[in-house]
PDB file of C-alpha atoms in Angstrom:
ATOM      1  CA  LEU A   1      -4.729  18.154  25.760  1.00 41.00           C
ATOM      2  CA  PHE A   2      -8.361  17.240  25.163  1.00 45.00           C
ATOM      3  CA  LYS A   3      -7.355  14.596  22.616  1.00 46.00           C
ATOM      4  CA  SER A   4      -4.889  13.037  25.086  1.00 49.00           C
ATOM      5  CA  TYR A   5      -7.564  12.979  27.766  1.00 49.00           C
ATOM      6  CA  PHE A   6     -10.066  11.435  25.338  1.00 50.00           C
ATOM      7  CA  ILE A   7      -7.561   8.733  24.380  1.00 54.00           C
ATOM      8  CA  TYR A   8      -6.796   8.090  28.049  1.00 55.00           C
ATOM      9  CA  ILE A   9     -10.520   7.654  28.903  1.00 57.00           C
ATOM     10  CA  HIS A  10     -11.162   5.573  25.787  1.00 56.00           C
ATOM     11  CA  ASN A  11      -8.238   3.295  26.660  1.00 57.00           C
ATOM     12  CA  LYS A  12      -9.479   2.922  30.253  1.00 57.00           C
ATOM     13  CA  ILE A  13     -12.878   1.785  28.964  1.00 61.00           C
ATOM     14  CA  ARG A  14     -11.248  -0.631  26.479  1.00 60.00           C
ATOM     15  CA  LYS A  15      -9.007  -1.957  29.259  1.00 57.00           C
ATOM     16  CA  MET A  16     -12.058  -2.713  31.412  1.00 59.00           C
ATOM     17  CA  GLU A  17     -13.675  -4.579  28.531  1.00 56.00           C
ATOM     18  CA  ASN A  18     -10.511  -6.514  27.651  1.00 59.00           C
ATOM     19  CA  PRO A  19      -7.992  -6.610  30.526  1.00 55.00           C
ATOM     20  CA  ASP A  20      -5.326  -8.507  28.532  1.00 57.00           C
ATOM     21  CA  GLU A  21      -5.040  -5.842  25.817  1.00 53.00           C
ATOM     22  CA  LYS A  22      -1.988  -3.561  26.059  1.00 53.00           C
ATOM     23  CA  LEU A  23      -2.786   0.111  25.512  1.00 46.00           C
ATOM     24  CA  SER A  24      -0.844   3.343  25.729  1.00 47.00           C
ATOM     25  CA  LEU A  25      -1.531   7.051  26.119  1.00 44.00           C
ATOM     26  CA  ASP A  26      -0.178   7.776  22.670  1.00 46.00           C
ATOM     27  CA  ASP A  27      -2.652   5.397  21.029  1.00 47.00           C
ATOM     28  CA  ASP A  28      -3.922   8.097  18.653  1.00 47.00           C
ATOM     29  CA  LYS A  29      -5.387   5.598  16.205  1.00 46.00           C
ATOM     30  CA  VAL A  30      -8.498   5.272  18.380  1.00 45.00           C
ATOM     31  CA  ASP A  31     -10.728   7.274  16.080  1.00 48.00           C
ATOM     32  CA  LYS A  32      -8.922   6.331  12.833  1.00 50.00           C
ATOM     33  CA  VAL A  33      -9.244   2.551  12.925  1.00 52.00           C
ATOM     34  CA  ASP A  34     -12.105   2.301  10.450  1.00 66.00           C
ATOM     35  CA  GLU A  35     -11.480   5.497   8.483  1.00 85.00           C
ATOM     36  CA  THR A  36     -11.217   4.927   4.760  1.00 87.00           C
ATOM     37  CA  VAL A  37     -10.206   7.014   1.817  1.00 89.00           C
ATOM     38  CA  LYS A  38     -12.157   6.824  -1.425  1.00 91.00           C
ATOM     39  CA  ILE A  39      -9.856   6.896  -4.432  1.00 92.00           C
ATOM     40  CA  LYS A  40     -11.393   7.394  -7.866  1.00 93.00           C
ATOM     41  CA  VAL A  41     -10.131   7.251 -11.393  1.00 92.00           C
ATOM     42  CA  GLY A  42     -12.691   7.463 -14.174  1.00 90.00           C
ATOM     43  CA  ASN A  43     -15.579   5.129 -13.313  1.00 91.00           C
ATOM     44  CA  THR A  44     -13.503   3.032 -10.909  1.00 92.00           C
ATOM     45  CA  GLU A  45     -13.734   3.741  -7.209  1.00 92.00           C
ATOM     46  CA  VAL A  46     -11.937   1.917  -4.376  1.00 93.00           C
ATOM     47  CA  ASN A  47     -11.991   2.276  -0.602  1.00 91.00           C
ATOM     48  CA  ILE A  48      -8.750   1.794   1.287  1.00 91.00           C
ATOM     49  CA  ASN A  49      -7.978   2.060   4.985  1.00 89.00           C
ATOM     50  CA  LEU A  50      -6.755   5.636   5.420  1.00 88.00           C
ATOM     51  CA  GLU A  51      -3.806   4.827   7.677  1.00 89.00           C
ATOM     52  CA  LYS A  52      -2.581   2.050   5.364  1.00 90.00           C
ATOM     53  CA  ALA A  53      -2.965   4.281   2.301  1.00 90.00           C
ATOM     54  CA  LYS A  54      -0.885   6.999   3.981  1.00 90.00           C
ATOM     55  CA  GLU A  55       1.709   4.450   5.058  1.00 90.00           C
ATOM     56  CA  PHE A  56       2.139   2.994   1.557  1.00 91.00           C
ATOM     57  CA  SER A  57       1.680   6.097  -0.631  1.00 92.00           C
ATOM     58  CA  GLY A  58       3.569   9.351  -0.288  1.00 91.00           C
ATOM     59  CA  MET A  59       1.094  11.033  -2.609  1.00 91.00           C
ATOM     60  CA  VAL A  60      -1.898  10.031  -0.462  1.00 90.00           C
ATOM     61  CA  ARG A  61       0.008  11.068   2.678  1.00 89.00           C
ATOM     62  CA  THR A  62       0.673  14.505   1.174  1.00 88.00           C
ATOM     63  CA  ALA A  63      -2.770  14.993  -0.391  1.00 87.00           C
ATOM     64  CA  LEU A  64      -4.658  13.900   2.716  1.00 84.00           C
ATOM     65  CA  SER A  65      -2.556  15.378   5.497  1.00 76.00           C
ATOM     66  CA  ASP A  66      -3.883  15.352   9.078  1.00 67.00           C
ATOM     67  CA  ASP A  67      -5.345  18.848   8.790  1.00 62.00           C
ATOM     68  CA  THR A  68      -7.370  17.923   5.699  1.00 63.00           C
ATOM     69  CA  LYS A  69     -10.984  16.921   6.262  1.00 69.00           C
ATOM     70  CA  GLU A  70     -11.226  15.525   2.730  1.00 72.00           C
ATOM     71  CA  LYS A  71     -11.244  11.719   2.564  1.00 83.00           C
ATOM     72  CA  GLU A  72     -11.602  11.430  -1.196  1.00 86.00           C
ATOM     73  CA  LEU A  73      -8.982  11.547  -3.897  1.00 87.00           C
ATOM     74  CA  GLU A  74      -9.464  11.709  -7.665  1.00 90.00           C
ATOM     75  CA  LEU A  75      -6.544  10.558  -9.817  1.00 91.00           C
ATOM     76  CA  ASN A  76      -5.527  11.507 -13.331  1.00 88.00           C
ATOM     77  CA  GLU A  77      -6.917   9.027 -15.878  1.00 87.00           C
ATOM     78  CA  LEU A  78      -3.937   9.620 -18.148  1.00 88.00           C
ATOM     79  CA  LEU A  79      -1.534   8.332 -15.490  1.00 89.00           C
ATOM     80  CA  ILE A  80      -3.460   5.401 -14.017  1.00 92.00           C
ATOM     81  CA  ASP A  81      -6.348   3.233 -15.204  1.00 92.00           C
ATOM     82  CA  GLY A  82      -9.163   1.607 -13.242  1.00 93.00           C
ATOM     83  CA  LYS A  83      -7.789  -1.943 -13.398  1.00 94.00           C
ATOM     84  CA  THR A  84      -4.417  -0.806 -12.090  1.00 94.00           C
ATOM     85  CA  LEU A  85      -6.079   1.188  -9.292  1.00 94.00           C
ATOM     86  CA  THR A  86      -7.966  -1.955  -8.267  1.00 94.00           C
ATOM     87  CA  LEU A  87      -4.675  -3.896  -8.134  1.00 94.00           C
ATOM     88  CA  ILE A  88      -3.083  -1.167  -6.030  1.00 94.00           C
ATOM     89  CA  ALA A  89      -6.008  -1.207  -3.597  1.00 94.00           C
ATOM     90  CA  GLU A  90      -5.676  -4.986  -3.346  1.00 94.00           C
ATOM     91  CA  TYR A  91      -1.932  -4.644  -2.700  1.00 94.00           C
ATOM     92  CA  ILE A  92      -2.446  -2.099   0.106  1.00 93.00           C
ATOM     93  CA  ASN A  93      -5.397  -3.899   1.706  1.00 91.00           C
ATOM     94  CA  MET A  94      -3.669  -7.301   1.790  1.00 90.00           C
ATOM     95  CA  HIS A  95      -0.825  -6.011   3.962  1.00 88.00           C
ATOM     96  CA  ASN A  96      -0.954  -6.420   7.717  1.00 83.00           C
ATOM     97  CA  THR A  97       2.685  -5.420   8.095  1.00 81.00           C
ATOM     98  CA  PRO A  98       4.555  -2.276   7.051  1.00 81.00           C
ATOM     99  CA  PRO A  99       5.793  -2.160   3.460  1.00 79.00           C
ATOM    100  CA  ILE A 100       9.253  -3.528   2.733  1.00 81.00           C
ATOM    101  CA  ILE A 101      11.828  -2.382   0.218  1.00 81.00           C
ATOM    102  CA  ILE A 102      13.588  -5.127  -1.754  1.00 85.00           C
ATOM    103  CA  SER A 103      17.348  -4.879  -1.791  1.00 81.00           C
ATOM    104  CA  ALA A 104      19.309  -4.931  -5.025  1.00 80.00           C
ATOM    105  CA  PRO A 105      20.862  -6.780  -6.734  1.00 83.00           C
ATOM    106  CA  LEU A 106      18.515  -9.732  -6.627  1.00 83.00           C
ATOM    107  CA  ASN A 107      19.939 -12.935  -5.184  1.00 84.00           C
ATOM    108  CA  SER A 108      17.416 -15.113  -6.990  1.00 85.00           C
ATOM    109  CA  THR A 109      14.935 -15.064  -9.852  1.00 86.00           C
ATOM    110  CA  LYS A 110      12.241 -16.451  -7.521  1.00 89.00           C
ATOM    111  CA  MET A 111      10.300 -13.650  -5.889  1.00 89.00           C
ATOM    112  CA  ALA A 112       9.628 -15.804  -2.814  1.00 86.00           C
ATOM    113  CA  ASP A 113      13.396 -15.723  -2.139  1.00 88.00           C
ATOM    114  CA  VAL A 114      13.701 -11.929  -2.271  1.00 89.00           C
ATOM    115  CA  THR A 115      10.533 -10.688  -0.570  1.00 89.00           C
ATOM    116  CA  ASN A 116       7.837 -11.787   1.869  1.00 88.00           C
ATOM    117  CA  GLU A 117       5.257 -14.423   0.964  1.00 89.00           C
ATOM    118  CA  GLU A 118       2.279 -12.099   0.419  1.00 90.00           C
ATOM    119  CA  ASP A 119       4.228  -9.786  -1.929  1.00 92.00           C
ATOM    120  CA  ALA A 120       5.651 -12.762  -3.834  1.00 91.00           C
ATOM    121  CA  GLU A 121       2.171 -14.250  -4.358  1.00 92.00           C
ATOM    122  CA  PHE A 122       0.801 -10.864  -5.453  1.00 93.00           C
ATOM    123  CA  ILE A 123       3.501 -10.155  -8.039  1.00 93.00           C
ATOM    124  CA  ASP A 124       3.915 -13.724  -9.312  1.00 92.00           C
ATOM    125  CA  ARG A 125       0.278 -13.707 -10.486  1.00 92.00           C
ATOM    126  CA  PHE A 126       1.345 -11.548 -13.419  1.00 87.00           C
ATOM    127  CA  GLY A 127       3.818 -14.100 -14.724  1.00 84.00           C
ATOM    128  CA  ASP A 128       5.405 -12.705 -17.879  1.00 80.00           C
ATOM    129  CA  ASP A 129       2.669 -10.083 -18.497  1.00 85.00           C
ATOM    130  CA  THR A 130       4.963  -7.068 -18.750  1.00 86.00           C
ATOM    131  CA  THR A 131       2.101  -4.750 -19.758  1.00 90.00           C
ATOM    132  CA  LYS A 132       0.455  -5.109 -16.347  1.00 91.00           C
ATOM    133  CA  LEU A 133       3.830  -4.820 -14.632  1.00 92.00           C
ATOM    134  CA  TYR A 134       4.683  -1.616 -16.511  1.00 93.00           C
ATOM    135  CA  ASN A 135       1.240  -0.165 -15.701  1.00 94.00           C
ATOM    136  CA  LEU A 136       1.835  -0.974 -12.030  1.00 94.00           C
ATOM    137  CA  ILE A 137       5.318   0.552 -12.156  1.00 94.00           C
ATOM    138  CA  SER A 138       3.937   3.743 -13.683  1.00 95.00           C
ATOM    139  CA  ALA A 139       1.088   3.939 -11.152  1.00 95.00           C
ATOM    140  CA  ALA A 140       3.366   3.156  -8.191  1.00 94.00           C
ATOM    141  CA  ASN A 141       5.702   5.924  -9.312  1.00 95.00           C
ATOM    142  CA  TYR A 142       2.769   8.364  -9.705  1.00 94.00           C
ATOM    143  CA  LEU A 143       1.431   7.481  -6.230  1.00 94.00           C
ATOM    144  CA  ASP A 144       4.926   7.494  -4.683  1.00 95.00           C
ATOM    145  CA  MET A 145       4.590   3.877  -3.494  1.00 94.00           C
ATOM    146  CA  LYS A 146       8.219   2.856  -3.055  1.00 93.00           C
ATOM    147  CA  SER A 147       7.489  -0.681  -1.853  1.00 92.00           C
ATOM    148  CA  LEU A 148       5.270  -1.530  -4.853  1.00 93.00           C
ATOM    149  CA  LEU A 149       7.636   0.221  -7.251  1.00 93.00           C
ATOM    150  CA  HIS A 150      10.583  -1.819  -5.958  1.00 92.00           C
ATOM    151  CA  LEU A 151       8.520  -5.022  -6.021  1.00 93.00           C
ATOM    152  CA  CYS A 152       7.502  -4.521  -9.666  1.00 92.00           C
ATOM    153  CA  CYS A 153      11.009  -3.540 -10.747  1.00 91.00           C
ATOM    154  CA  ALA A 154      12.387  -6.579  -8.933  1.00 91.00           C
ATOM    155  CA  LYS A 155       9.898  -8.745 -10.843  1.00 92.00           C
ATOM    156  CA  VAL A 156      11.051  -7.269 -14.165  1.00 91.00           C
ATOM    157  CA  ALA A 157      14.672  -7.804 -13.087  1.00 90.00           C
ATOM    158  CA  SER A 158      13.866 -11.420 -12.237  1.00 89.00           C
ATOM    159  CA  LEU A 159      12.378 -11.871 -15.714  1.00 89.00           C
ATOM    160  CA  ILE A 160      15.547 -10.658 -17.453  1.00 89.00           C
ATOM    161  CA  LYS A 161      18.167 -12.057 -15.070  1.00 86.00           C
ATOM    162  CA  GLY A 162      20.387 -14.569 -16.866  1.00 85.00           C
ATOM    163  CA  LYS A 163      18.547 -14.219 -20.191  1.00 85.00           C
ATOM    164  CA  PRO A 164      20.253 -13.637 -23.553  1.00 87.00           C
ATOM    165  CA  LEU A 165      20.221 -10.118 -25.003  1.00 87.00           C
ATOM    166  CA  GLU A 166      17.517 -10.913 -27.601  1.00 86.00           C
ATOM    167  CA  LYS A 167      15.128 -12.182 -24.907  1.00 83.00           C
ATOM    168  CA  ILE A 168      15.827  -9.101 -22.744  1.00 82.00           C
ATOM    169  CA  LYS A 169      14.947  -6.848 -25.687  1.00 81.00           C
ATOM    170  CA  GLU A 170      11.582  -8.648 -26.037  1.00 81.00           C
ATOM    171  CA  ILE A 171      10.804  -8.232 -22.345  1.00 78.00           C
ATOM    172  CA  LEU A 172      11.796  -4.580 -22.184  1.00 77.00           C
TER     173      LEU A 172
END
């Protein structure tokens, strides 16, 4: 009840400051807008918006549930490296929309045809570097990030689509 009242008062104040802004009573993100989670692996440390991290990663959502005061997460170095963690943080932070899941089978080998523009630009940077893609796939699976997992797998599928068996063996 107190939280609802706080949100109501906070929204009233915001409404006075900006009359064109639409607000609601269930706007419970009032005190979570700038909250971040610190994720560490080895010597690498990244800060990610807490709400986005929970939206994209099932593991973060489970580890940092609403009743947990902890806003720091340390990951297993055997399952994810620092460079991959930095890429994952970049992937989460670049999104201003909810994650999307790519449908299968792929209609095209061009990532821009099967996903949104920001995801296509992110994944196309890796080109044919399957090592980075496989590291991302492993990390996305570990962090339970379905959208990134599907994006990386779709990229690998686009690399092998229509290729002869010998070329597919090289890629895989």
